[in-house]
Tab-separated table of C-alpha atoms and ligand atoms in Angstrom:
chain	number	residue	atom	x	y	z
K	1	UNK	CA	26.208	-12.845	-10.440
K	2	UNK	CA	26.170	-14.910	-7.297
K	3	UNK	CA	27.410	-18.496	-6.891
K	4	UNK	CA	27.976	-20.076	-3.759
K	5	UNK	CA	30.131	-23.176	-3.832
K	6	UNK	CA	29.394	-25.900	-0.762
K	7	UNK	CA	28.845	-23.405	1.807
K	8	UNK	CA	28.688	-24.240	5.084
K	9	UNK	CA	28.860	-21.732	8.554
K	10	UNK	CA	29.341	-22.603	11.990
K	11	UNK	CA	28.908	-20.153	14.758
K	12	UNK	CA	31.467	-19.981	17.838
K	13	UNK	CA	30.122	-18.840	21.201
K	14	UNK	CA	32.460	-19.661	24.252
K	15	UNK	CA	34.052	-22.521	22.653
K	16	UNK	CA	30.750	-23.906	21.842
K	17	UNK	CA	30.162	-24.598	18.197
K	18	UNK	CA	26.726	-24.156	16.302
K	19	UNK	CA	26.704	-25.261	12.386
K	20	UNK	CA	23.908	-23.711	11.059
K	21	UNK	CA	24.403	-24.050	7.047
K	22	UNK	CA	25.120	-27.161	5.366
K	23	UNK	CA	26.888	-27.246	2.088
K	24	UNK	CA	24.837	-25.090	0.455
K	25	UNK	CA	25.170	-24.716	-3.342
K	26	UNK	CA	23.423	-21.502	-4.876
K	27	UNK	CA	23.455	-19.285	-7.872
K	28	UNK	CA	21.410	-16.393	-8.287
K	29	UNK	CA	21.291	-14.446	-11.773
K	30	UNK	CA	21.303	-10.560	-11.970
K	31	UNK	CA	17.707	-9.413	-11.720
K	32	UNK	CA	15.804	-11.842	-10.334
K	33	UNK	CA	13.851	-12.120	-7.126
K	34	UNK	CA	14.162	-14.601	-5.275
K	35	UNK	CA	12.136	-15.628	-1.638
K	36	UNK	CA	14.289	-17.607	0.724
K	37	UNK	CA	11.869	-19.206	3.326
K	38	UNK	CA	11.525	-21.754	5.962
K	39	UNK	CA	10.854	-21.963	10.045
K	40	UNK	CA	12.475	-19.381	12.265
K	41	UNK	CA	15.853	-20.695	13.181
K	42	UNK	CA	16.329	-22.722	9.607
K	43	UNK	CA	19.455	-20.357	8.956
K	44	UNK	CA	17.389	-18.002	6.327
K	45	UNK	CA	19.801	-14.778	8.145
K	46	UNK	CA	22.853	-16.288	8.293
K	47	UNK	CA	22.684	-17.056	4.594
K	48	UNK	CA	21.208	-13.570	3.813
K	49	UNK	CA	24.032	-12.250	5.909
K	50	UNK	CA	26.969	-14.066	4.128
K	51	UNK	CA	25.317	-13.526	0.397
K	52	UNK	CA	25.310	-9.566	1.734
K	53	UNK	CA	29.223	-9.944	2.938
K	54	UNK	CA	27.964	-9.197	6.283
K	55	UNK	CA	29.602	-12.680	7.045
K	56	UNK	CA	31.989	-14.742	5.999
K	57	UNK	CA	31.273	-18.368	5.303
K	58	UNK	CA	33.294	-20.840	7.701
K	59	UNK	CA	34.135	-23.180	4.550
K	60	UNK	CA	33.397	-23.487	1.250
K	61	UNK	CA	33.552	-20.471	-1.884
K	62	UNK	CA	31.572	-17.543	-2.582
K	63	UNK	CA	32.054	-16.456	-6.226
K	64	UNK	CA	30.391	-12.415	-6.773
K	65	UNK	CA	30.486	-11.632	-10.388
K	66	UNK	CA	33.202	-14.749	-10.894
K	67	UNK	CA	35.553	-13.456	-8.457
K	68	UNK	CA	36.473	-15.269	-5.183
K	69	UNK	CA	35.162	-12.792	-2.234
K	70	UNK	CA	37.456	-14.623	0.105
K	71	UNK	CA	40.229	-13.105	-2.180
K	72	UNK	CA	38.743	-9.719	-0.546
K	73	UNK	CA	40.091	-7.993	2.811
K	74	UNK	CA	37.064	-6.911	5.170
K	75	UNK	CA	37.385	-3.445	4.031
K	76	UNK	CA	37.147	-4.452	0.221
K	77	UNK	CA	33.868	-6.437	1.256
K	78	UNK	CA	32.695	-3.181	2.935
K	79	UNK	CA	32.892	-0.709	0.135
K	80	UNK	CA	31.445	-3.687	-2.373
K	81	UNK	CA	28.457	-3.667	-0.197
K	82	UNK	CA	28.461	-0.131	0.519
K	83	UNK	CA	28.620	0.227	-3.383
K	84	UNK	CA	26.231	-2.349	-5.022
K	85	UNK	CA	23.833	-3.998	-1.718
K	86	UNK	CA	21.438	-2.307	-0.253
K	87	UNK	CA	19.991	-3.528	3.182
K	88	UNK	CA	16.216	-3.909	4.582
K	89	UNK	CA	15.757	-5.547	7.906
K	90	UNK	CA	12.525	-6.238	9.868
K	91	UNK	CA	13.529	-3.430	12.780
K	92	UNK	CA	14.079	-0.849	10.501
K	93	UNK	CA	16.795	0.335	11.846
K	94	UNK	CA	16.391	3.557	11.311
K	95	UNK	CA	17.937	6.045	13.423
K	96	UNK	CA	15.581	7.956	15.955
K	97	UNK	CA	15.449	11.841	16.458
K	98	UNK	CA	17.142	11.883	13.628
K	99	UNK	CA	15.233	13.156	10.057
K	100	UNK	CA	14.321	11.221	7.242
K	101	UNK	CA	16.288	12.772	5.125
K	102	UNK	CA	19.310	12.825	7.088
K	103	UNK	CA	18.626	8.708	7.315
K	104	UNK	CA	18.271	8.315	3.453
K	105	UNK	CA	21.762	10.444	3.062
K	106	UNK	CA	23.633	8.275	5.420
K	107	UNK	CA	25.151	5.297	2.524
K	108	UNK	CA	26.089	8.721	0.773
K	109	UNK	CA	28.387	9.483	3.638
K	110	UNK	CA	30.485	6.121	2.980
K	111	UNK	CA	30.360	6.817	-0.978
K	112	UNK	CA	33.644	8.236	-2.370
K	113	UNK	CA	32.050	8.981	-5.822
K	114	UNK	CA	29.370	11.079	-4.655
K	115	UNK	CA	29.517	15.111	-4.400
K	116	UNK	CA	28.379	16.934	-1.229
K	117	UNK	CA	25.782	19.335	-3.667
K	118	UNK	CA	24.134	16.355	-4.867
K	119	UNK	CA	23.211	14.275	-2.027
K	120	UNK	CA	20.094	16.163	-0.538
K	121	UNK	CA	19.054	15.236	-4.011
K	122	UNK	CA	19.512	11.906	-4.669
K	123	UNK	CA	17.713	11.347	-1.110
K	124	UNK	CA	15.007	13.205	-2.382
K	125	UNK	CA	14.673	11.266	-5.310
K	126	UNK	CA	14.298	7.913	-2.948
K	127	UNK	CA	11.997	8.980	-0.932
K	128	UNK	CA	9.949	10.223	-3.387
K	129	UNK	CA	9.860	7.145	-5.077
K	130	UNK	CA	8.641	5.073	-1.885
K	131	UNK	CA	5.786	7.932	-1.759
K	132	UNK	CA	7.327	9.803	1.324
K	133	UNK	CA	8.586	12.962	-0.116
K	134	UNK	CA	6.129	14.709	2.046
K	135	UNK	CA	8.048	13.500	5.453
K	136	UNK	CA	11.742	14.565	4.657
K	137	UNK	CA	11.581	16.740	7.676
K	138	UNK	CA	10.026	14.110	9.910
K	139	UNK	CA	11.866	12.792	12.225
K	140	UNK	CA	11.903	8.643	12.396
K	141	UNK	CA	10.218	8.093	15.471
K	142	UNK	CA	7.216	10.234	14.384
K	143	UNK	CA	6.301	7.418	11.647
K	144	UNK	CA	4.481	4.778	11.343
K	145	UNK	CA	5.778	1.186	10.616
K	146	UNK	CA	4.972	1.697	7.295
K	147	UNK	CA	6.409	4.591	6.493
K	148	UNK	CA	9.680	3.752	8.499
K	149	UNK	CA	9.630	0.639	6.356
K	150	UNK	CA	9.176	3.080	3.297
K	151	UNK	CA	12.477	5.044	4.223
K	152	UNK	CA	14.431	1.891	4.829
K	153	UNK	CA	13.681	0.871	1.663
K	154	UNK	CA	14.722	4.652	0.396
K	155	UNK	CA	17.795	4.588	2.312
K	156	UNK	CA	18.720	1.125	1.383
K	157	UNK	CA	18.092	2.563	-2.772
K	158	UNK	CA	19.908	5.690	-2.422
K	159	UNK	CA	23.064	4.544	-4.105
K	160	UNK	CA	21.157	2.552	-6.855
K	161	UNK	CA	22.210	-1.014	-5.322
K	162	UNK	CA	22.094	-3.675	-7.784
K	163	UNK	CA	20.999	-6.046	-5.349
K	164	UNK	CA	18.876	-5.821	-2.590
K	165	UNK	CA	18.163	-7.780	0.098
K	166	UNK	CA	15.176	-7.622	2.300
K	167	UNK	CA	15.569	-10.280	5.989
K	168	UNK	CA	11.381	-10.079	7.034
K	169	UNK	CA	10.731	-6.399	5.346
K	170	UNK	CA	7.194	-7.040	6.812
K	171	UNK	CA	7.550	-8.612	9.761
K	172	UNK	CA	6.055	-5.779	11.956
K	173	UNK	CA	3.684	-4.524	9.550
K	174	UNK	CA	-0.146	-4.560	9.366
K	175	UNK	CA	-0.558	-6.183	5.882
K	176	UNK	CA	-2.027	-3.444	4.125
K	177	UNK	CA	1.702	-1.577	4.903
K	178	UNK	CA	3.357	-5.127	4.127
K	179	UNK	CA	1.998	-4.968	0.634
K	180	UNK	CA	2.768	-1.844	-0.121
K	181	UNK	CA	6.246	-2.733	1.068
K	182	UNK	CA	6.265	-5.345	-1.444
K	183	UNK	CA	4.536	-3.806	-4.028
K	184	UNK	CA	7.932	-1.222	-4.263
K	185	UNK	CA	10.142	-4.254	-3.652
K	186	UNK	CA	8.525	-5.565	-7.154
K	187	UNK	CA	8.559	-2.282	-8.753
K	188	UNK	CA	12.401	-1.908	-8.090
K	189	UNK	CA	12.989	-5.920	-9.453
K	190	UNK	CA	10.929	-4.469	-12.928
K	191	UNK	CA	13.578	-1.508	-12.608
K	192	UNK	CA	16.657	-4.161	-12.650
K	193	UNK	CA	17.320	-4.474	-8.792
K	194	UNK	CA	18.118	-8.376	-7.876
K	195	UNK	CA	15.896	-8.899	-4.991
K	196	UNK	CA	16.395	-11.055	-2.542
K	197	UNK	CA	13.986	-11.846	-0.137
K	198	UNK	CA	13.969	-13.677	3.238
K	199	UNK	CA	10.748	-14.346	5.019
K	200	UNK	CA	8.598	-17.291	6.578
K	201	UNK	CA	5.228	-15.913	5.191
K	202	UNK	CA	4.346	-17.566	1.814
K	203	UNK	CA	1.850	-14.128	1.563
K	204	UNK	CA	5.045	-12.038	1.669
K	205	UNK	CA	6.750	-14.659	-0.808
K	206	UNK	CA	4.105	-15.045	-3.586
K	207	UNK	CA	5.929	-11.700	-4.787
K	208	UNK	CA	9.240	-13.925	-5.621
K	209	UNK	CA	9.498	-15.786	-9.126
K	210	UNK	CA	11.454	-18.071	-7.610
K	211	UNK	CA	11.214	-19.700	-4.231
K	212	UNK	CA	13.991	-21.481	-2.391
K	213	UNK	CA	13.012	-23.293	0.479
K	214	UNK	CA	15.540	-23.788	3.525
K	215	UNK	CA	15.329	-26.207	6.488
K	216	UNK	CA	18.047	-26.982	9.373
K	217	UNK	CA	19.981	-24.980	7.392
K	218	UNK	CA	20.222	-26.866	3.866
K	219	UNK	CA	18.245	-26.025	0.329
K	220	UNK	CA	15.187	-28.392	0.414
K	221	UNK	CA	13.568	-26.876	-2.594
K	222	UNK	CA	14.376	-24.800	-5.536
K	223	UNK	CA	11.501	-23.574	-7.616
K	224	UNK	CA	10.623	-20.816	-10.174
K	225	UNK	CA	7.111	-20.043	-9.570
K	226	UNK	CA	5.110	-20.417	-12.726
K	227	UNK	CA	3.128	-16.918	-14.453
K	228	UNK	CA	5.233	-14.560	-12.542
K	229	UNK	CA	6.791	-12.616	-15.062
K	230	UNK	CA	11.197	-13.052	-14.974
K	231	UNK	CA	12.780	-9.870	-15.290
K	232	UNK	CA	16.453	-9.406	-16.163
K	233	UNK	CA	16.299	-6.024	-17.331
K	234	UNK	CA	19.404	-3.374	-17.198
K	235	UNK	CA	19.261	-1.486	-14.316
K	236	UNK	CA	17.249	1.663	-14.844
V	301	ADP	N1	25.692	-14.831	16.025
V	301	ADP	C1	25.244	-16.046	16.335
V	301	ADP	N2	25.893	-16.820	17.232
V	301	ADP	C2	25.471	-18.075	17.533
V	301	ADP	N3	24.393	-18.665	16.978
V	301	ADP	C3	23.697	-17.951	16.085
V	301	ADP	C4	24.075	-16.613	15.699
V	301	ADP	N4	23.202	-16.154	14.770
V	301	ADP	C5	22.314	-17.157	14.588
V	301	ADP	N5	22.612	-18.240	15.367
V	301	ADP	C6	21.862	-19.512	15.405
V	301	ADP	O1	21.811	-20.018	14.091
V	301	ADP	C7	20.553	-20.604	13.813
V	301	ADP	C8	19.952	-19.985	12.572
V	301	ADP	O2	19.680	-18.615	12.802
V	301	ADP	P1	19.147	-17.649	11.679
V	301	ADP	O3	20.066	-17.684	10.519
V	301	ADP	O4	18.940	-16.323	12.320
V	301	ADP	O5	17.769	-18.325	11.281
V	301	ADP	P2	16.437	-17.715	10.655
V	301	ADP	O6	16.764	-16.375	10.059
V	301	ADP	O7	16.009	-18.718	9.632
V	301	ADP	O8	15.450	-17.620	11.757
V	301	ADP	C9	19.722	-20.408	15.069
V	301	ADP	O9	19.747	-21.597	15.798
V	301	ADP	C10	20.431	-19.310	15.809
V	301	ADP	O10	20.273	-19.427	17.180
V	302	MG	MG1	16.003	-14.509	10.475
């Protein structure tokens, strides 16, 4: 589903350049999870970010489902994402005095192919399935880390994403909210999702069956951890 082909990204501040990726070659299969780690500044984002179309790469190719995404205008990219990727970031960023359900509807704002009548329900159905169909009417702020995780995550799975990609879903959680944070993110990979994971905490990774280590911005490893169970199921 994914292939990247010798990718390499360099960012441009005031004339100043900064490569951070190095020819990286990558292919990721539909359904399978996959933990990118290494240090804090190794590139782990910027990778996530460019896999997600949230970037382009500065060189190299980035085949999606065989195709050539620099063949794609910005606004191509954007409904691509909008319609398969779904988005979990350490901050949340949820946004505040605003309800969770009203935060779990907004993708279905950008989604041409779904009706007014049945959004309130498909949100619904995400939140309930992160265990929060008791907060709908909460607003954001009155959560806990947790549970503002737990309606990122719903947000992010309202439109049924094939992939999703979480940058440090536990970063600012306790770790009895981190697991359960990864406990859904493994329940959604036996359900079909692709997940791919970014973090620098191998107790956060051990959820991945396969690991893909990252330093000064080049693949340094490239493992399938053994006894986790590979899914490649049809999305349910
Ligand atoms: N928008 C940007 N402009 C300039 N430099 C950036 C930008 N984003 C990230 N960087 C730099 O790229 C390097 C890798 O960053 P990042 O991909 O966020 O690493 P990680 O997620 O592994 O911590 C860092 O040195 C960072 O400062
Ligand atoms: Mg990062």
């Amino acid at each position: 589903m994914i292939k990247l082909d010798k990718i390499s990204k360099a960012y441009e501040t005031d004339g100043v350049e900064t490569p951070v990726l190095f020819d990286v070659d990558l292919k990721i299969d539909s359904g399978e999870f996959v933990a990118i780690m290494g240090p804090s500044g190794s590139g782990k984002s910027t990778l996530m970010q460019i896999l997600g179309f949230l970037d382009r790469p500065s060189t190299g190719k980035y085949f999606f489902d065989g195709k050539d995404t620099a063949s794609f205008s910005d606004d191509e990219l954007a409904s691509l994402r909008n319609a398969r990727l779904g988005f979990i970031f350490q901050s949340f960023n949820l946004l505040p005095r605003t309800t969770v359900l009203e935060n779990v509807k907004l993708p279905l704002q950008y989604s041409p192919t779904t009706k007014e009548k049945d959004k309130d329900g498909l949100a619904n159905e995400a939140l309930k399935s992160v265990g929060l169909g008791h907060r709908i009417n909460f607003f954001s702020n009155q959560l806990s880390g947790g549970e503002k995780q737990r309606v990122a995550i719903a947000r992010a799975l309202v439109l049924k994403p094939e992939v999703i990609f979480a940058d440090e879903p536990t970063g600012n959680l306790d770790s009895k909210s981190g697991s359960q944070v990864m406990e859904i993110l493994d329940q959604l990979n036996t359900q079909g999702h692709t997940i791919i994971l970014v973090t620098h905490e191998s107790n956060t990774a051990r959820f991945a069956q396969r690991i893909i280590a990252i330093s000064d911005g080049q693949i340094v490893k490239d493992e399938r951890v053994v006894g986790k169970k590979q899914y490649a199921g049809e999305l349910k």
